[in-house]
Amino acid sequence: MRTKVAIIGAGPAGLLLGQLLHTYGIDNIILERQTAEYVLGRIRAGLLEEGTVKLLDEVGVGGRAHHEGLVHNGIELAFGGARHRIDMKGLTGKTVMIYGQTEVTLDLMNARKAAGLSTVYQAADVRPYDFDTDRPRLTYVKDGITHEIDCDFIAGCDGFHGISRASVKPGAIEEFERVYPFGWLGILSETPPVSHELIYNNHERGFALCTMRSTHRSRYYLQCSLDDHVDNWPDERFWDELKRRLDPKAASDLITGPSIEKSIAPLRSYVAEPMRFGRMFLAGDAAHIVPPTGAKGLNLAASDAHYLAGAFREYYDEQSSAGIDHYSTTALSRAWKAVRFSWWMTSMLHKFPDTGTFGARIQVAELDYVCRSKAAMTSLAENYTGLPF
Ligand code: RFL
Ligand code: PHB
């Protein structure tokens, strides 16, 4: 088998890249380890920057997001028992959209199917070879049979635990990492959200986030310890703890109900440099991870896909390698700004075991400053709604 771009991973990065390449007339194949149902079952991100929505429009799949997504003009920061609104639209002219990653993935999968593009699900033991030469190739096993794909380029869109980054020879990658001493326990429930905008809560018992998937489906997160387990959190305990971390009005407005999903995710900041190794390029979580506090992971996957698709288009349409030569620098420059913003939001909002009461007072001083200073608020809003790409 032969294709121009072989993409590993059918998450948001891989699917969006595949669709952008198709729009530009560049043939591609996606190899995904899991089934489509498994990929769609993962409850993850929920918030899209305007730039990400524009990319969905560019590949012709933005219709349902515009129809069903919830456009938000602001967020609230809660501390010391009170809520403070950041008017992002007023400060930056930009909004964000609540539209689940599962929906983005479904829309992209449907478009890919409709265009008759090739996706191999349950592709086992995917291996990239010879990407330091002009003739890279991949092998994978499907139904016990080994297949080979020759290609011009490999796109490693296979997430943090993927094979692409792991295939690079030791010493060729520099890694930057911060592991946080806590995780997020998340639940999804078929209940109306406590407020029509997101509430980020700094509380002495730990961080809490009130978000949503729709006007009748809520998503809540609690900071938890790294060794915690969902079995320790029956719904009742979750709702009780959430109420204790909310301001009095939100606690009394909260409508509870049975959870339909519950999971724990560790928090990590990670960047691999560079994002290009000969003819293999990393995109999305394969290259960088951010803690979810800034809502940036999926949006970074989208901007990487945009940069990489543009670079391939330049290569095929203009016979120029300039785009692929600049890809790593361009993508890393934007990624690092999101890494910084996500780290900052995480630092300001969570309870840290080692900084004590001094650290807690510093957080409140910073939150109070952010909520009173137009300059600080604008900086938060500019980063939250997404830096340009
Ligand atoms: P994905 O989504 O992990 O997809 C990678 C795909 O590659 C496949 N794969 C392989 N396929 C073949 N061979 C192999 N050897 C393979 N190894 C892996 C996997 O099965 C998978 O299908 O990476 P991608 O595409 O880079 O997308 C990244 C996003 O999924 C991620 O950054 C976001 O979910 C992060 N995130 C958020 N991002 C936002 O922008 N806004 C948010 O509001 C937001 N909230 C979140 C989040 C992540 C969370 N968790 C669970 C970490 C909230 C949470 C709780
Ligand atoms: C979500 O809706 O899951 C979500 C929203 C904003 C965040 C993190 C997660 O910062």
CSV table of C-alpha atoms and ligand atoms in Angstrom, one decimal:
chain,number,residue,atom,x,y,z
A,1,MET,CA,0.0,0.0,0.0
A,2,ARG,CA,1.2,3.6,-0.7
A,3,THR,CA,0.0,7.0,0.5
A,4,LYS,CA,1.4,10.5,0.8
A,5,VAL,CA,0.8,11.0,4.5
A,6,ALA,CA,0.4,8.0,6.9
A,7,ILE,CA,-1.2,9.2,10.1
A,8,ILE,CA,-0.9,7.3,13.4
A,9,GLY,CA,-3.9,7.9,15.7
A,10,ALA,CA,-7.6,8.8,15.1
A,11,GLY,CA,-7.9,11.3,18.0
A,12,PRO,CA,-8.7,15.0,17.2
A,13,ALA,CA,-5.2,15.7,15.9
A,14,GLY,CA,-5.1,12.8,13.4
A,15,LEU,CA,-8.7,13.1,12.3
A,16,LEU,CA,-8.4,16.9,11.7
A,17,LEU,CA,-5.1,16.6,10.0
A,18,GLY,CA,-6.6,13.9,7.7
A,19,GLN,CA,-9.6,16.0,6.8
A,20,LEU,CA,-7.4,19.1,6.2
A,21,LEU,CA,-5.1,17.1,3.9
A,22,HIS,CA,-8.2,15.7,2.1
A,23,THR,CA,-9.4,19.3,1.5
A,24,TYR,CA,-6.0,20.1,0.0
A,25,GLY,CA,-6.1,17.0,-2.3
A,26,ILE,CA,-3.4,15.2,-0.3
A,27,ASP,CA,-4.2,11.5,0.1
A,28,ASN,CA,-3.7,10.0,3.6
A,29,ILE,CA,-4.4,6.9,5.6
A,30,ILE,CA,-5.1,6.8,9.4
A,31,LEU,CA,-4.0,3.8,11.5
A,32,GLU,CA,-5.8,3.6,14.9
A,33,ARG,CA,-5.1,1.1,17.6
A,34,GLN,CA,-8.6,1.1,19.1
A,35,THR,CA,-12.1,0.7,17.7
A,36,ALA,CA,-14.0,3.8,16.6
A,37,GLU,CA,-16.5,3.2,19.5
A,38,TYR,CA,-13.7,3.1,22.0
A,39,VAL,CA,-12.3,6.4,20.7
A,40,LEU,CA,-15.8,8.0,20.9
A,41,GLY,CA,-16.4,6.7,24.4
A,42,ARG,CA,-13.5,8.7,25.9
A,43,ILE,CA,-15.0,11.7,27.8
A,44,ARG,CA,-12.3,14.4,27.6
A,45,ALA,CA,-12.2,18.0,26.5
A,46,GLY,CA,-15.3,20.2,26.3
A,47,LEU,CA,-14.1,23.7,25.3
A,48,LEU,CA,-13.2,24.9,21.8
A,49,GLU,CA,-11.4,28.2,20.9
A,50,GLU,CA,-12.8,30.2,18.0
A,51,GLY,CA,-9.8,29.1,16.0
A,52,THR,CA,-10.6,25.5,16.5
A,53,VAL,CA,-14.2,26.0,15.4
A,54,LYS,CA,-12.9,27.8,12.3
A,55,LEU,CA,-10.9,24.8,11.4
A,56,LEU,CA,-13.9,22.6,11.7
A,57,ASP,CA,-15.7,25.0,9.4
A,58,GLU,CA,-12.7,24.9,7.0
A,59,VAL,CA,-13.1,21.1,6.6
A,60,GLY,CA,-16.9,21.4,6.3
A,61,VAL,CA,-17.9,19.8,9.7
A,62,GLY,CA,-18.7,22.8,11.8
A,63,GLY,CA,-22.4,22.7,11.2
A,64,ARG,CA,-23.5,20.7,14.2
A,65,ALA,CA,-21.1,22.6,16.5
A,66,HIS,CA,-22.7,25.9,15.5
A,67,HIS,CA,-26.1,24.4,16.0
A,68,GLU,CA,-25.6,22.5,19.3
A,69,GLY,CA,-22.5,24.2,20.8
A,70,LEU,CA,-22.9,26.7,23.6
A,71,VAL,CA,-21.1,30.0,23.0
A,72,HIS,CA,-19.7,31.5,26.2
A,73,ASN,CA,-18.8,35.1,26.6
A,74,GLY,CA,-17.1,34.8,29.9
A,75,ILE,CA,-16.0,32.6,32.8
A,76,GLU,CA,-16.2,33.0,36.6
A,77,LEU,CA,-13.3,32.7,39.1
A,78,ALA,CA,-14.5,31.8,42.7
A,79,PHE,CA,-12.5,32.3,45.8
A,80,GLY,CA,-13.1,33.4,49.4
A,81,GLY,CA,-16.8,32.5,49.0
A,82,ALA,CA,-17.5,34.9,46.1
A,83,ARG,CA,-17.6,34.7,42.3
A,84,HIS,CA,-15.9,37.2,40.0
A,85,ARG,CA,-16.7,37.3,36.3
A,86,ILE,CA,-14.1,37.6,33.5
A,87,ASP,CA,-15.9,39.2,30.5
A,88,MET,CA,-13.8,37.6,27.8
A,89,LYS,CA,-15.9,38.9,24.9
A,90,GLY,CA,-15.8,42.5,26.3
A,91,LEU,CA,-12.1,42.3,26.9
A,92,THR,CA,-10.9,40.5,23.7
A,93,GLY,CA,-13.9,40.4,21.3
A,94,LYS,CA,-13.6,36.6,21.4
A,95,THR,CA,-15.7,33.8,22.8
A,96,VAL,CA,-15.3,30.1,23.4
A,97,MET,CA,-17.6,27.2,22.6
A,98,ILE,CA,-18.7,24.3,24.8
A,99,TYR,CA,-18.8,21.3,22.4
A,100,GLY,CA,-17.5,18.0,23.6
A,101,GLN,CA,-14.4,16.3,22.2
A,102,THR,CA,-16.6,13.2,21.5
A,103,GLU,CA,-18.8,15.3,19.3
A,104,VAL,CA,-15.8,16.8,17.4
A,105,THR,CA,-14.5,13.3,16.9
A,106,LEU,CA,-17.8,12.0,15.7
A,107,ASP,CA,-18.2,14.8,13.2
A,108,LEU,CA,-14.7,14.3,11.8
A,109,MET,CA,-15.2,10.5,11.7
A,110,ASN,CA,-18.5,10.9,9.8
A,111,ALA,CA,-16.9,13.3,7.3
A,112,ARG,CA,-14.0,10.9,6.8
A,113,LYS,CA,-16.3,8.0,6.1
A,114,ALA,CA,-18.5,10.1,3.8
A,115,ALA,CA,-15.4,11.1,1.8
A,116,GLY,CA,-14.4,7.4,1.5
A,117,LEU,CA,-11.1,8.0,3.2
A,118,SER,CA,-9.2,5.0,4.6
A,119,THR,CA,-9.0,4.5,8.3
A,120,VAL,CA,-7.8,1.2,9.8
A,121,TYR,CA,-9.2,0.7,13.2
A,122,GLN,CA,-7.8,-2.0,15.5
A,123,ALA,CA,-4.4,-1.7,13.8
A,124,ALA,CA,-2.1,-3.5,16.2
A,125,ASP,CA,1.6,-3.1,16.6
A,126,VAL,CA,2.0,0.0,14.4
A,127,ARG,CA,5.7,0.6,13.7
A,128,PRO,CA,7.2,3.6,11.9
A,129,TYR,CA,10.5,2.9,10.0
A,130,ASP,CA,13.1,4.7,8.0
A,131,PHE,CA,11.7,8.2,8.7
A,132,ASP,CA,15.3,9.5,8.7
A,133,THR,CA,15.4,8.6,5.0
A,134,ASP,CA,13.4,9.8,1.9
A,135,ARG,CA,11.3,6.6,2.0
A,136,PRO,CA,9.6,6.2,5.3
A,137,ARG,CA,7.3,3.3,5.9
A,138,LEU,CA,5.0,1.8,8.5
A,139,THR,CA,3.9,-1.7,9.4
A,140,TYR,CA,0.9,-2.8,11.3
A,141,VAL,CA,-1.0,-6.0,12.1
A,142,LYS,CA,-4.7,-6.4,11.4
A,143,ASP,CA,-6.5,-9.7,12.0
A,144,GLY,CA,-3.2,-11.4,12.4
A,145,ILE,CA,-1.8,-10.3,9.1
A,146,THR,CA,1.1,-7.8,8.8
A,147,HIS,CA,0.6,-5.0,6.3
A,148,GLU,CA,3.1,-2.4,5.1
A,149,ILE,CA,2.5,1.2,4.0
A,150,ASP,CA,5.0,3.2,2.0
A,151,CYS,CA,4.6,7.0,2.3
A,152,ASP,CA,6.2,10.4,1.9
A,153,PHE,CA,5.6,11.4,5.5
A,154,ILE,CA,4.5,10.0,8.8
A,155,ALA,CA,2.3,12.1,11.2
A,156,GLY,CA,2.5,10.9,14.8
A,157,CYS,CA,-0.9,11.9,16.2
A,158,ASP,CA,-1.0,9.0,18.6
A,159,GLY,CA,-1.2,10.8,22.0
A,160,PHE,CA,1.1,10.8,25.0
A,161,HIS,CA,1.5,7.0,25.1
A,162,GLY,CA,1.9,6.5,21.4
A,163,ILE,CA,4.5,4.7,19.4
A,164,SER,CA,5.7,7.7,17.3
A,165,ARG,CA,7.7,9.6,19.9
A,166,ALA,CA,8.8,6.3,21.4
A,167,SER,CA,10.4,5.3,18.0
A,168,VAL,CA,12.8,8.2,18.0
A,169,LYS,CA,16.3,7.2,18.8
A,170,PRO,CA,17.4,8.1,22.4
A,171,GLY,CA,19.2,11.5,22.6
A,172,ALA,CA,17.3,13.0,19.6
A,173,ILE,CA,14.5,14.4,21.9
A,174,GLU,CA,14.7,16.8,24.7
A,175,GLU,CA,11.9,16.5,27.3
A,176,PHE,CA,10.5,19.1,29.6
A,177,GLU,CA,8.1,17.9,32.3
A,178,ARG,CA,6.2,18.9,35.4
A,179,VAL,CA,4.1,16.4,37.2
A,180,TYR,CA,1.5,17.9,39.6
A,181,PRO,CA,0.9,16.3,43.0
A,182,PHE,CA,-2.8,15.8,42.4
A,183,GLY,CA,-5.4,14.7,39.8
A,184,TRP,CA,-8.9,15.6,38.6
A,185,LEU,CA,-11.9,13.4,39.5
A,186,GLY,CA,-14.6,14.1,36.9
A,187,ILE,CA,-18.2,13.2,36.6
A,188,LEU,CA,-20.8,13.6,33.9
A,189,SER,CA,-24.5,13.8,34.9
A,190,GLU,CA,-27.7,14.3,33.1
A,191,THR,CA,-28.5,17.5,35.1
A,192,PRO,CA,-28.7,21.1,34.1
A,193,PRO,CA,-25.4,23.0,34.8
A,194,VAL,CA,-25.3,25.0,38.0
A,195,SER,CA,-24.5,28.2,36.1
A,196,HIS,CA,-24.6,29.1,32.4
A,197,GLU,CA,-20.9,29.8,32.4
A,198,LEU,CA,-17.9,27.8,33.7
A,199,ILE,CA,-16.9,28.4,37.4
A,200,TYR,CA,-13.2,27.8,38.4
A,201,ASN,CA,-13.1,27.5,42.2
A,202,ASN,CA,-10.1,28.0,44.4
A,203,HIS,CA,-10.9,26.5,47.8
A,204,GLU,CA,-9.0,25.4,50.9
A,205,ARG,CA,-10.3,21.9,50.4
A,206,GLY,CA,-9.0,21.8,46.8
A,207,PHE,CA,-9.9,23.0,43.3
A,208,ALA,CA,-13.3,22.4,41.7
A,209,LEU,CA,-14.6,23.2,38.2
A,210,CYS,CA,-18.2,23.4,37.1
A,211,THR,CA,-18.5,22.9,33.4
A,212,MET,CA,-21.0,21.3,31.0
A,213,ARG,CA,-21.7,19.5,27.8
A,214,SER,CA,-25.1,21.0,27.1
A,215,THR,CA,-28.0,22.8,28.8
A,216,HIS,CA,-29.1,19.5,30.3
A,217,ARG,CA,-25.7,17.7,30.8
A,218,SER,CA,-23.2,18.8,33.4
A,219,ARG,CA,-19.5,18.0,33.9
A,220,TYR,CA,-17.9,18.6,37.3
A,221,TYR,CA,-14.3,18.1,38.4
A,222,LEU,CA,-12.7,17.9,41.9
A,223,GLN,CA,-9.0,18.1,42.7
A,224,CYS,CA,-8.2,14.7,44.2
A,225,SER,CA,-5.1,12.9,45.4
A,226,LEU,CA,-3.0,10.9,42.9
A,227,ASP,CA,-3.6,7.6,44.7
A,228,ASP,CA,-7.4,8.1,44.9
A,229,HIS,CA,-9.8,5.8,43.1
A,230,VAL,CA,-13.3,6.3,41.6
A,231,ASP,CA,-14.6,3.5,43.9
A,232,ASN,CA,-13.9,5.8,46.8
A,233,TRP,CA,-16.3,8.3,45.3
A,234,PRO,CA,-19.9,7.2,45.3
A,235,ASP,CA,-22.1,9.9,43.8
A,236,GLU,CA,-23.3,11.2,47.2
A,237,ARG,CA,-19.8,11.8,48.4
A,238,PHE,CA,-18.9,13.6,45.2
A,239,TRP,CA,-21.9,16.0,45.4
A,240,ASP,CA,-21.2,16.7,49.1
A,241,GLU,CA,-17.6,17.5,48.5
A,242,LEU,CA,-18.4,19.7,45.4
A,243,LYS,CA,-21.0,21.7,47.5
A,244,ARG,CA,-18.4,22.3,50.1
A,245,ARG,CA,-16.0,23.8,47.5
A,246,LEU,CA,-18.6,26.1,45.8
A,247,ASP,CA,-19.7,29.5,46.9
A,248,PRO,CA,-22.9,29.6,48.9
A,249,LYS,CA,-25.1,30.5,45.9
A,250,ALA,CA,-23.7,27.9,43.6
A,251,ALA,CA,-23.9,25.3,46.4
A,252,SER,CA,-27.6,26.0,46.9
A,253,ASP,CA,-28.3,26.2,43.1
A,254,LEU,CA,-26.5,22.9,42.4
A,255,ILE,CA,-28.8,20.2,41.0
A,256,THR,CA,-27.5,16.7,41.6
A,257,GLY,CA,-28.3,13.4,39.9
A,258,PRO,CA,-26.8,10.0,39.1
A,259,SER,CA,-23.4,10.1,37.4
A,260,ILE,CA,-23.2,8.6,33.9
A,261,GLU,CA,-19.4,8.6,33.9
A,262,LYS,CA,-16.7,9.0,36.5
A,263,SER,CA,-12.9,9.0,36.0
A,264,ILE,CA,-9.7,10.3,37.4
A,265,ALA,CA,-6.9,11.9,35.4
A,266,PRO,CA,-3.4,12.9,36.6
A,267,LEU,CA,-2.2,16.4,35.8
A,268,ARG,CA,1.0,16.9,33.8
A,269,SER,CA,2.9,19.5,31.8
A,270,TYR,CA,5.1,18.0,29.2
A,271,VAL,CA,6.9,19.1,26.0
A,272,ALA,CA,9.1,17.1,23.6
A,273,GLU,CA,11.4,19.0,21.4
A,274,PRO,CA,11.7,19.0,18.4
A,275,MET,CA,8.4,18.0,16.8
A,276,ARG,CA,10.0,16.8,13.6
A,277,PHE,CA,12.4,13.9,13.1
A,278,GLY,CA,13.3,13.7,9.4
A,279,ARG,CA,10.0,12.7,7.7
A,280,MET,CA,8.1,12.0,10.9
A,281,PHE,CA,6.2,14.9,12.5
A,282,LEU,CA,4.5,14.8,16.0
A,283,ALA,CA,1.2,16.6,16.6
A,284,GLY,CA,-1.1,17.1,19.6
A,285,ASP,CA,-0.6,15.1,22.8
A,286,ALA,CA,2.1,13.0,21.2
A,287,ALA,CA,4.3,16.1,21.5
A,288,HIS,CA,2.9,18.0,24.5
A,289,ILE,CA,0.6,17.6,27.4
A,290,VAL,CA,-1.0,20.4,29.4
A,291,PRO,CA,-3.1,20.2,32.6
A,292,PRO,CA,-6.7,20.7,31.7
A,293,THR,CA,-7.1,23.9,33.8
A,294,GLY,CA,-6.5,26.1,30.8
A,295,ALA,CA,-8.7,24.0,28.4
A,296,LYS,CA,-5.9,23.9,25.9
A,297,GLY,CA,-5.1,20.3,25.0
A,298,LEU,CA,-7.6,19.7,22.2
A,299,ASN,CA,-7.1,23.3,20.9
A,300,LEU,CA,-3.3,22.7,20.6
A,301,ALA,CA,-4.0,19.4,18.8
A,302,ALA,CA,-6.1,21.5,16.3
A,303,SER,CA,-3.4,24.2,15.8
A,304,ASP,CA,-0.7,21.6,15.3
A,305,ALA,CA,-2.9,19.9,12.6
A,306,HIS,CA,-3.4,23.3,11.0
A,307,TYR,CA,0.4,24.1,10.9
A,308,LEU,CA,1.3,20.6,9.7
A,309,ALA,CA,-1.4,20.4,7.0
A,310,GLY,CA,-0.3,23.9,5.7
A,311,ALA,CA,3.3,22.6,5.6
A,312,PHE,CA,2.4,19.5,3.6
A,313,ARG,CA,0.3,21.7,1.2
A,314,GLU,CA,3.3,23.9,0.6
A,315,TYR,CA,5.4,20.9,-0.1
A,316,TYR,CA,3.1,19.4,-2.6
A,317,ASP,CA,1.6,22.5,-4.3
A,318,GLU,CA,4.6,24.8,-4.3
A,319,GLN,CA,7.4,22.2,-4.1
A,320,SER,CA,8.8,24.1,-1.1
A,321,SER,CA,10.2,22.5,2.1
A,322,ALA,CA,10.0,25.8,4.0
A,323,GLY,CA,6.7,24.9,5.8
A,324,ILE,CA,7.9,21.5,6.9
A,325,ASP,CA,11.3,23.0,7.9
A,326,HIS,CA,9.5,25.6,10.1
A,327,TYR,CA,6.8,23.3,11.5
A,328,SER,CA,8.5,22.3,14.7
A,329,THR,CA,9.6,25.9,15.6
A,330,THR,CA,6.2,27.4,14.8
A,331,ALA,CA,4.1,24.7,16.6
A,332,LEU,CA,6.4,24.7,19.7
A,333,SER,CA,6.2,28.5,20.0
A,334,ARG,CA,2.4,28.3,20.3
A,335,ALA,CA,2.5,25.2,22.4
A,336,TRP,CA,4.8,26.7,25.0
A,337,LYS,CA,2.5,29.7,25.5
A,338,ALA,CA,-0.4,27.3,26.2
A,339,VAL,CA,1.9,25.3,28.5
A,340,ARG,CA,2.7,28.5,30.4
A,341,PHE,CA,-0.9,29.6,30.6
A,342,SER,CA,-2.1,26.1,31.7
A,343,TRP,CA,0.6,25.9,34.4
A,344,TRP,CA,-0.3,29.4,35.6
A,345,MET,CA,-4.0,28.6,35.9
A,346,THR,CA,-3.2,25.4,37.6
A,347,SER,CA,-0.8,27.1,40.1
A,348,MET,CA,-3.3,29.8,40.9
A,349,LEU,CA,-6.3,27.6,41.4
A,350,HIS,CA,-5.2,24.3,43.1
A,351,LYS,CA,-4.3,23.4,46.7
A,352,PHE,CA,-0.6,22.5,46.7
A,353,PRO,CA,0.6,20.3,49.6
A,354,ASP,CA,3.9,21.9,49.9
A,355,THR,CA,3.3,25.7,49.9
A,356,GLY,CA,1.2,25.9,53.0
A,357,THR,CA,-0.7,29.0,54.2
A,358,PHE,CA,1.8,31.3,52.6
A,359,GLY,CA,1.1,29.8,49.2
A,360,ALA,CA,-2.7,29.9,49.8
A,361,ARG,CA,-2.5,33.7,50.6
A,362,ILE,CA,-0.4,34.3,47.5
A,363,GLN,CA,-3.0,32.6,45.4
A,364,VAL,CA,-5.8,34.8,46.8
A,365,ALA,CA,-3.7,37.9,46.3
A,366,GLU,CA,-3.2,36.9,42.6
A,367,LEU,CA,-6.8,36.0,42.1
A,368,ASP,CA,-7.9,39.3,43.6
A,369,TYR,CA,-5.4,41.1,41.4
A,370,VAL,CA,-6.6,39.3,38.3
A,371,CYS,CA,-10.2,40.1,39.0
A,372,ARG,CA,-9.6,43.8,39.6
A,373,SER,CA,-6.9,44.7,37.1
A,374,LYS,CA,-8.2,45.2,33.5
A,375,ALA,CA,-4.7,44.4,32.2
A,376,ALA,CA,-4.5,41.1,34.2
A,377,MET,CA,-8.0,40.2,33.2
A,378,THR,CA,-7.3,40.9,29.6
A,379,SER,CA,-4.2,38.8,29.6
A,380,LEU,CA,-6.2,35.8,31.1
A,381,ALA,CA,-9.0,36.3,28.6
A,382,GLU,CA,-6.5,36.6,25.6
A,383,ASN,CA,-4.9,33.3,26.5
A,384,TYR,CA,-8.1,31.5,27.5
A,385,THR,CA,-9.9,32.4,24.3
A,386,GLY,CA,-6.8,31.3,22.4
A,387,LEU,CA,-3.7,33.0,20.9
A,388,PRO,CA,-3.9,33.4,17.1
A,389,PHE,CA,-2.6,30.8,14.7
B,1,RFL,P1,-5.6,11.6,21.6
B,1,RFL,O1,-6.9,12.1,21.8
B,1,RFL,O2,-5.0,10.9,22.8
B,1,RFL,O3,-5.6,10.6,20.4
B,1,RFL,C1,-4.5,9.8,20.1
B,1,RFL,C2,-5.0,8.6,19.4
B,1,RFL,O4,-3.9,7.7,19.0
B,1,RFL,C3,-4.3,6.4,19.3
B,1,RFL,N1,-3.0,5.6,19.5
B,1,RFL,C4,-2.5,4.7,18.6
B,1,RFL,N2,-2.9,4.4,17.4
B,1,RFL,C5,-2.2,3.5,16.7
B,1,RFL,N3,-1.0,2.9,17.2
B,1,RFL,C6,-0.6,3.3,18.4
B,1,RFL,N4,0.6,2.7,18.9
B,1,RFL,C7,-1.3,4.2,19.1
B,1,RFL,N5,-1.1,4.8,20.4
B,1,RFL,C8,-2.2,5.6,20.5
B,1,RFL,C9,-5.1,6.4,20.5
B,1,RFL,O5,-5.9,5.3,20.7
B,1,RFL,C10,-5.9,7.7,20.3
B,1,RFL,O6,-7.1,7.4,19.6
B,1,RFL,O7,-4.5,12.7,21.2
B,1,RFL,P2,-4.8,14.0,20.3
B,1,RFL,O8,-5.4,13.7,19.0
B,1,RFL,O9,-3.4,14.7,20.2
B,1,RFL,O10,-5.8,14.9,21.1
B,1,RFL,C11,-5.5,15.5,22.3
B,1,RFL,C12,-6.7,15.7,23.2
B,1,RFL,O11,-7.4,14.4,23.2
B,1,RFL,C13,-6.3,16.2,24.6
B,1,RFL,O12,-5.3,17.1,24.5
B,1,RFL,C14,-7.6,16.8,25.3
B,1,RFL,O13,-8.5,15.8,25.6
B,1,RFL,C15,-7.1,17.5,26.6
B,1,RFL,N6,-8.2,18.0,27.4
B,1,RFL,C16,-8.8,19.2,27.1
B,1,RFL,N7,-8.4,19.9,26.0
B,1,RFL,C17,-9.0,21.1,25.6
B,1,RFL,O14,-8.6,21.7,24.6
B,1,RFL,N8,-10.1,21.6,26.3
B,1,RFL,C18,-10.6,21.0,27.4
B,1,RFL,O15,-11.6,21.4,28.0
B,1,RFL,C19,-9.9,19.8,27.9
B,1,RFL,N9,-10.4,19.1,28.9
B,1,RFL,C20,-8.7,17.3,28.5
B,1,RFL,C21,-9.8,17.9,29.3
B,1,RFL,C22,-8.1,16.1,28.9
B,1,RFL,C23,-8.6,15.5,30.0
B,1,RFL,N10,-8.0,14.2,30.4
B,1,RFL,C24,-8.8,13.0,30.5
B,1,RFL,C25,-6.6,14.1,30.3
B,1,RFL,C26,-10.3,17.3,30.4
B,1,RFL,C27,-9.7,16.1,30.8
B,1,RFL,C28,-10.2,15.5,32.1
B,2,PHB,C1,-14.6,20.4,30.2
B,2,PHB,O1,-15.7,20.9,29.8
B,2,PHB,O2,-14.4,19.2,30.3
B,2,PHB,C2,-13.5,21.4,30.6
B,2,PHB,C3,-13.7,22.7,30.4
B,2,PHB,C4,-12.7,23.6,30.8
B,2,PHB,C5,-11.5,23.1,31.3
B,2,PHB,C6,-11.3,21.8,31.5
B,2,PHB,C7,-12.3,20.9,31.1
B,2,PHB,O3,-10.6,24.0,31.7
